[in-house]
Coordinates of C-alpha atoms in Angstrom, one line a residue:
M58 CA 0.1 0.0 0.0
E59 CA 1.6 3.2 -1.2
A60 CA 1.1 6.6 0.8
A61 CA -0.6 9.2 -1.4
E62 CA 1.5 12.0 -2.5
G63 CA 2.1 14.4 0.4
S64 CA 0.9 11.9 2.8
S65 CA 3.0 9.7 5.0
P66 CA 2.0 6.3 6.6
D67 CA 2.1 7.9 10.1
S68 CA -0.4 10.8 9.0
R69 CA -2.7 8.2 7.3
S70 CA -2.5 6.2 10.5
D71 CA -3.5 9.2 12.6
R72 CA -6.4 10.0 10.2
S73 CA -7.6 6.5 10.3
A74 CA -7.4 6.5 14.2
D75 CA -9.5 9.6 14.3
A76 CA -12.1 8.2 12.0
A77 CA -12.3 5.2 14.1
T78 CA -12.7 7.1 17.2
A79 CA -15.4 9.3 15.6
G80 CA -17.3 6.2 14.2
L81 CA -17.4 4.7 17.6
E82 CA -18.7 8.0 19.2
G83 CA -21.4 8.0 16.5
L84 CA -22.5 4.5 17.2
R85 CA -22.6 5.1 20.9
E86 CA -24.8 8.1 20.3
A87 CA -27.1 6.1 18.0
V88 CA -27.4 3.5 20.8
S89 CA -28.4 6.2 23.3
A90 CA -30.9 7.7 20.7
G91 CA -32.5 4.4 20.3
A92 CA -33.2 3.6 23.9
G93 CA -36.9 2.9 24.3
R94 CA -37.4 3.0 20.6
L95 CA -35.5 0.1 19.3
P96 CA -35.4 -3.6 20.5
D97 CA -33.2 -4.0 23.6
A98 CA -31.3 -7.0 22.0
E99 CA -30.3 -4.9 19.0
L100 CA -29.0 -2.2 21.3
V101 CA -27.2 -4.5 23.5
A102 CA -25.5 -6.0 20.3
A103 CA -24.5 -2.5 19.2
S104 CA -23.1 -1.6 22.6
D105 CA -21.2 -4.8 22.6
V106 CA -19.6 -3.7 19.2
V107 CA -18.6 -0.3 20.9
E108 CA -16.9 -1.9 23.9
R109 CA -15.2 -4.5 21.8
A110 CA -13.8 -1.8 19.4
R111 CA -12.7 0.3 22.1
E112 CA -10.7 -2.4 23.8
R113 CA -9.1 -3.3 20.5
L114 CA -8.1 0.3 19.9
R115 CA -6.8 0.6 23.4
L116 CA -4.6 -2.5 23.1
S117 CA -1.4 -2.8 20.9
G118 CA -1.6 -1.0 17.7
A119 CA 1.7 -2.7 16.8
H120 CA 0.3 -6.1 16.5
T121 CA -2.2 -7.5 13.9
V122 CA -4.4 -10.4 14.9
V123 CA -4.9 -12.9 12.0
A124 CA -7.2 -15.8 12.4
L125 CA -7.1 -19.0 10.3
A126 CA -10.7 -20.4 10.2
G127 CA -11.7 -23.5 8.4
A128 CA -13.6 -26.7 8.5
T129 CA -12.5 -30.2 9.6
G130 CA -9.8 -31.6 7.3
S131 CA -9.2 -28.3 5.5
G132 CA -5.4 -28.4 6.3
K133 CA -5.8 -25.3 8.4
S134 CA -3.4 -26.4 11.2
S135 CA -0.8 -27.6 8.5
L136 CA -1.1 -24.1 7.0
F137 CA -0.6 -22.6 10.5
N138 CA 2.5 -24.8 11.1
S139 CA 3.8 -23.9 7.8
L140 CA 3.5 -20.1 8.3
I141 CA 5.1 -20.2 11.7
G142 CA 7.8 -22.6 10.6
L143 CA 7.5 -24.8 13.6
D144 CA 5.8 -28.1 14.3
L145 CA 3.9 -27.2 17.5
A146 CA 3.6 -31.0 18.4
A147 CA 7.5 -31.1 18.6
V148 CA 7.6 -28.1 21.1
G149 CA 4.8 -29.3 23.4
V150 CA 2.1 -27.0 22.5
K151 CA -1.2 -28.6 22.8
R152 CA -3.2 -28.5 19.4
P153 CA -6.6 -27.3 19.5
T154 CA -8.3 -30.6 20.0
T155 CA -10.2 -28.8 22.9
S156 CA -12.4 -25.8 22.4
W157 CA -9.2 -23.4 22.5
A158 CA -7.3 -21.7 19.7
T159 CA -3.8 -21.7 19.4
A160 CA -1.9 -18.5 19.1
C161 CA 1.7 -17.8 17.7
A162 CA 3.0 -14.2 18.3
W163 CA 6.0 -12.7 16.6
D164 CA 7.8 -10.1 18.8
P165 CA 5.4 -11.0 21.5
G166 CA 6.6 -8.5 24.2
G167 CA 3.7 -6.2 23.7
A168 CA 1.1 -8.9 22.9
T169 CA 0.7 -10.2 26.4
E170 CA -2.4 -8.1 27.2
L171 CA -3.8 -8.6 23.7
L172 CA -3.6 -12.4 24.0
E173 CA -5.4 -12.1 27.5
W174 CA -8.1 -10.1 25.8
L175 CA -8.4 -12.7 23.1
G176 CA -8.9 -15.4 25.8
V177 CA -6.0 -17.6 24.5
P178 CA -4.7 -19.6 27.5
A179 CA -0.9 -19.4 28.0
R180 CA -0.5 -23.2 27.4
H181 CA -1.9 -22.5 23.9
Q182 CA 0.4 -19.8 23.1
V183 CA 3.8 -20.0 21.5
S184 CA 6.4 -17.3 20.8
R185 CA 8.1 -17.5 17.4
L186 CA 11.0 -15.3 18.3
S187 CA 11.8 -16.9 21.7
M188 CA 12.2 -20.2 20.2
L189 CA 14.7 -19.5 17.4
D190 CA 17.0 -16.7 16.4
A191 CA 15.1 -14.0 14.6
T192 CA 15.6 -14.4 10.7
R193 CA 14.8 -12.0 7.9
E194 CA 11.6 -13.8 7.4
D195 CA 10.7 -13.3 11.2
A196 CA 11.5 -9.7 11.0
E197 CA 9.0 -9.3 8.1
L198 CA 6.2 -10.8 10.3
Q199 CA 7.0 -8.9 13.4
G200 CA 3.9 -7.8 15.1
L201 CA 1.7 -10.7 13.8
V202 CA -0.4 -12.7 16.2
L203 CA -1.5 -15.8 14.2
L204 CA -4.5 -17.9 15.5
D205 CA -5.3 -21.4 14.6
L206 CA -9.0 -21.8 15.3
P207 CA -11.0 -24.8 16.2
D208 CA -13.0 -26.4 13.2
H209 CA -16.0 -24.3 12.6
D210 CA -18.0 -27.4 11.5
S211 CA -17.2 -29.4 14.7
T212 CA -19.8 -31.5 16.2
E213 CA -18.5 -30.0 19.7
V214 CA -20.7 -26.8 20.3
A215 CA -17.7 -25.4 22.3
H216 CA -15.6 -25.5 19.2
H217 CA -17.8 -23.4 16.9
L218 CA -18.7 -21.1 19.8
E219 CA -14.9 -20.2 20.2
V220 CA -14.8 -19.8 16.5
D221 CA -17.8 -17.5 16.6
R222 CA -16.1 -15.3 19.3
L223 CA -12.7 -15.1 17.7
V224 CA -14.0 -14.4 14.2
L225 CA -15.5 -11.2 16.0
Y226 CA -12.2 -10.5 17.7
A227 CA -9.6 -10.9 15.1
D228 CA -8.3 -8.0 12.9
L229 CA -8.0 -10.1 9.8
V230 CA -9.8 -13.6 9.0
V231 CA -8.3 -16.0 6.6
W232 CA -10.9 -18.5 5.5
V233 CA -9.2 -21.9 4.6
L234 CA -11.4 -23.7 2.2
D235 CA -11.3 -27.4 1.6
P236 CA -11.4 -28.4 -2.0
Q237 CA -14.3 -30.8 -1.3
K238 CA -16.3 -28.6 1.1
Y239 CA -15.8 -25.1 0.1
A240 CA -19.4 -24.8 -0.8
D241 CA -20.9 -26.0 2.4
A242 CA -23.9 -24.0 3.5
A243 CA -22.7 -23.9 7.1
L244 CA -19.7 -21.9 6.0
H245 CA -21.6 -19.4 3.8
D246 CA -24.8 -19.0 5.8
R247 CA -23.2 -18.9 9.3
Y248 CA -20.3 -16.8 8.5
L249 CA -19.4 -15.4 5.0
R250 CA -22.8 -14.0 4.2
R251 CA -23.2 -12.4 7.5
L252 CA -19.8 -10.8 7.2
S253 CA -20.5 -9.3 3.7
G254 CA -19.5 -5.8 4.8
H255 CA -16.1 -7.0 6.1
G256 CA -14.4 -7.7 2.8
D257 CA -11.5 -5.4 3.6
V258 CA -10.6 -7.6 6.6
M259 CA -11.0 -11.1 5.2
F260 CA -9.6 -13.1 2.4
A261 CA -9.7 -16.8 1.4
V262 CA -7.5 -19.6 0.3
L263 CA -8.4 -22.8 -1.4
N264 CA -6.0 -25.2 0.3
Q265 CA -4.8 -28.6 -0.6
V266 CA -4.9 -28.0 -4.3
D267 CA -2.4 -30.7 -4.6
R268 CA -5.2 -33.2 -4.3
L269 CA -6.7 -31.7 -7.6
T270 CA -5.7 -31.8 -11.2
D271 CA -4.8 -28.4 -12.6
A272 CA -8.1 -28.4 -14.5
D273 CA -10.1 -29.3 -11.5
R274 CA -8.3 -26.6 -9.4
D275 CA -9.1 -24.0 -11.9
I276 CA -12.7 -25.1 -12.0
A277 CA -12.9 -25.0 -8.1
L278 CA -11.3 -21.6 -8.0
V279 CA -13.9 -20.2 -10.4
D280 CA -16.6 -21.7 -8.4
A281 CA -15.2 -20.6 -5.0
R282 CA -15.1 -17.0 -6.4
R283 CA -18.6 -17.2 -7.6
L284 CA -19.9 -18.4 -4.2
L285 CA -17.8 -15.5 -2.6
D286 CA -19.3 -13.0 -4.9
D287 CA -22.8 -14.3 -4.1
D288 CA -22.0 -13.8 -0.4
G289 CA -21.4 -10.1 -1.0
L290 CA -17.4 -10.6 -0.8
A291 CA -16.7 -9.7 -4.4
G292 CA -13.1 -8.8 -5.0
I293 CA -11.6 -10.3 -1.6
P294 CA -8.3 -12.1 -2.4
L295 CA -8.6 -15.8 -3.1
L296 CA -5.4 -17.9 -3.3
A297 CA -4.7 -21.5 -4.2
T298 CA -2.4 -23.1 -1.5
S299 CA -0.7 -26.5 -0.7
V300 CA 1.6 -27.1 2.1
V301 CA 2.6 -30.3 0.4
R302 CA 3.8 -28.6 -2.7
G303 CA 4.2 -25.2 -1.5
D304 CA 1.8 -23.6 -3.9
G305 CA 0.7 -20.1 -3.0
L306 CA 2.6 -20.0 0.3
V307 CA 4.8 -17.2 -0.9
D308 CA 1.8 -15.3 -2.0
L309 CA 0.1 -15.9 1.2
R310 CA 2.9 -14.7 3.2
R311 CA 3.2 -11.6 1.0
V312 CA -0.5 -10.7 1.6
L313 CA 0.2 -11.1 5.5
V314 CA 3.3 -8.9 5.5
D315 CA 1.6 -6.2 3.2
R316 CA -1.3 -6.1 5.8
L317 CA 1.2 -6.0 8.8
H318 CA 3.3 -3.3 7.3
A319 CA 0.2 -1.1 6.5
K320 CA -0.8 -1.4 10.2
E321 CA -4.4 -0.6 9.3
A322 CA -6.1 -4.0 9.9
A323 CA -7.3 -3.4 13.5
R324 CA -8.8 0.0 12.6
A325 CA -10.3 -1.4 9.5
R326 CA -12.0 -4.3 11.4
V327 CA -13.4 -1.6 13.9
G328 CA -14.8 0.4 11.0
A329 CA -16.4 -2.5 9.5
D330 CA -17.9 -3.6 12.7
V331 CA -19.2 -0.2 13.6
S332 CA -20.6 0.4 10.0
A333 CA -22.5 -2.8 10.3
A334 CA -24.0 -2.2 13.7
A335 CA -24.9 1.3 12.5
A336 CA -26.5 0.0 9.3
R337 CA -28.6 -2.4 11.5
L338 CA -29.8 0.3 13.9
A339 CA -30.6 2.5 10.8
A340 CA -32.6 0.0 9.2
L341 CA -34.6 -0.7 12.4
A342 CA -35.1 3.1 12.8
G343 CA -36.2 4.0 9.3
T344 CA -34.7 5.9 6.4
E345 CA -34.6 9.2 8.1
A346 CA -32.7 7.7 11.1
A347 CA -30.4 5.9 8.8
A348 CA -29.2 9.1 7.1
G349 CA -28.4 10.6 10.7
T350 CA -26.8 7.5 11.9
D351 CA -24.6 7.3 8.9
A352 CA -23.5 10.7 9.3
A353 CA -22.7 10.3 13.1
V354 CA -20.7 7.0 12.3
A355 CA -18.7 8.8 9.5
G356 CA -17.9 11.6 11.8

């Protein structure tokens, strides 16, 4: 992401922070204005967005929380291990066979409070830089907090409840699609379609493409793109990856590095959450209220 002429990354960041703060204040005012007029459950949900966003903005702006979300058998955990360059089984970190996510933090010094807020137990955390001497690749990923979520289609209720929670908390969500199950209604109805306003803070990978012929891979990519477009997520990045062969791993890493260096993911996520909540309140309040709410949220 290049700075506009006459604009530095720091100045862009300051403007983004100001916009996020103004948006939060606008949503808070909309919640107050809706008291007694809009359903209590909707007001509570919007208030939760405000509190979650305030906490995220208060916590480390030097770290970006990226969640890998996927179904059983999608190869999500293998992709996680590939990205961090460690086999967590070999270093004694329990894999998420329980309802907990696993987290790996690069430059974890300032991430302690952030990880506590995310609710990831210490026994499910690993520090990339404390295990090995920092490499150039580590330096590129400084500030990354990578989460390997439980399977969103697990039969264990606690597993998908944890996914539901952390999908809300992550700055950026990477949807790891299985070549056989990428069209599952559970994924599209429960998550992707509901997050149609969050395209700027999500992207997808069609993983395990080594299991497909080149022709079938291309067909699957076209079909997956069509489904994402139907979900309201037209234009989000969609990569083809394989841990076995290495397909797309360099591209995936580059996307992550670019998002990290831009340092905009957390504020972009806050903005998307606030906009979605404001739109929901506006729709309930009517057209006239919608215009006022949008103006308040835009600051």
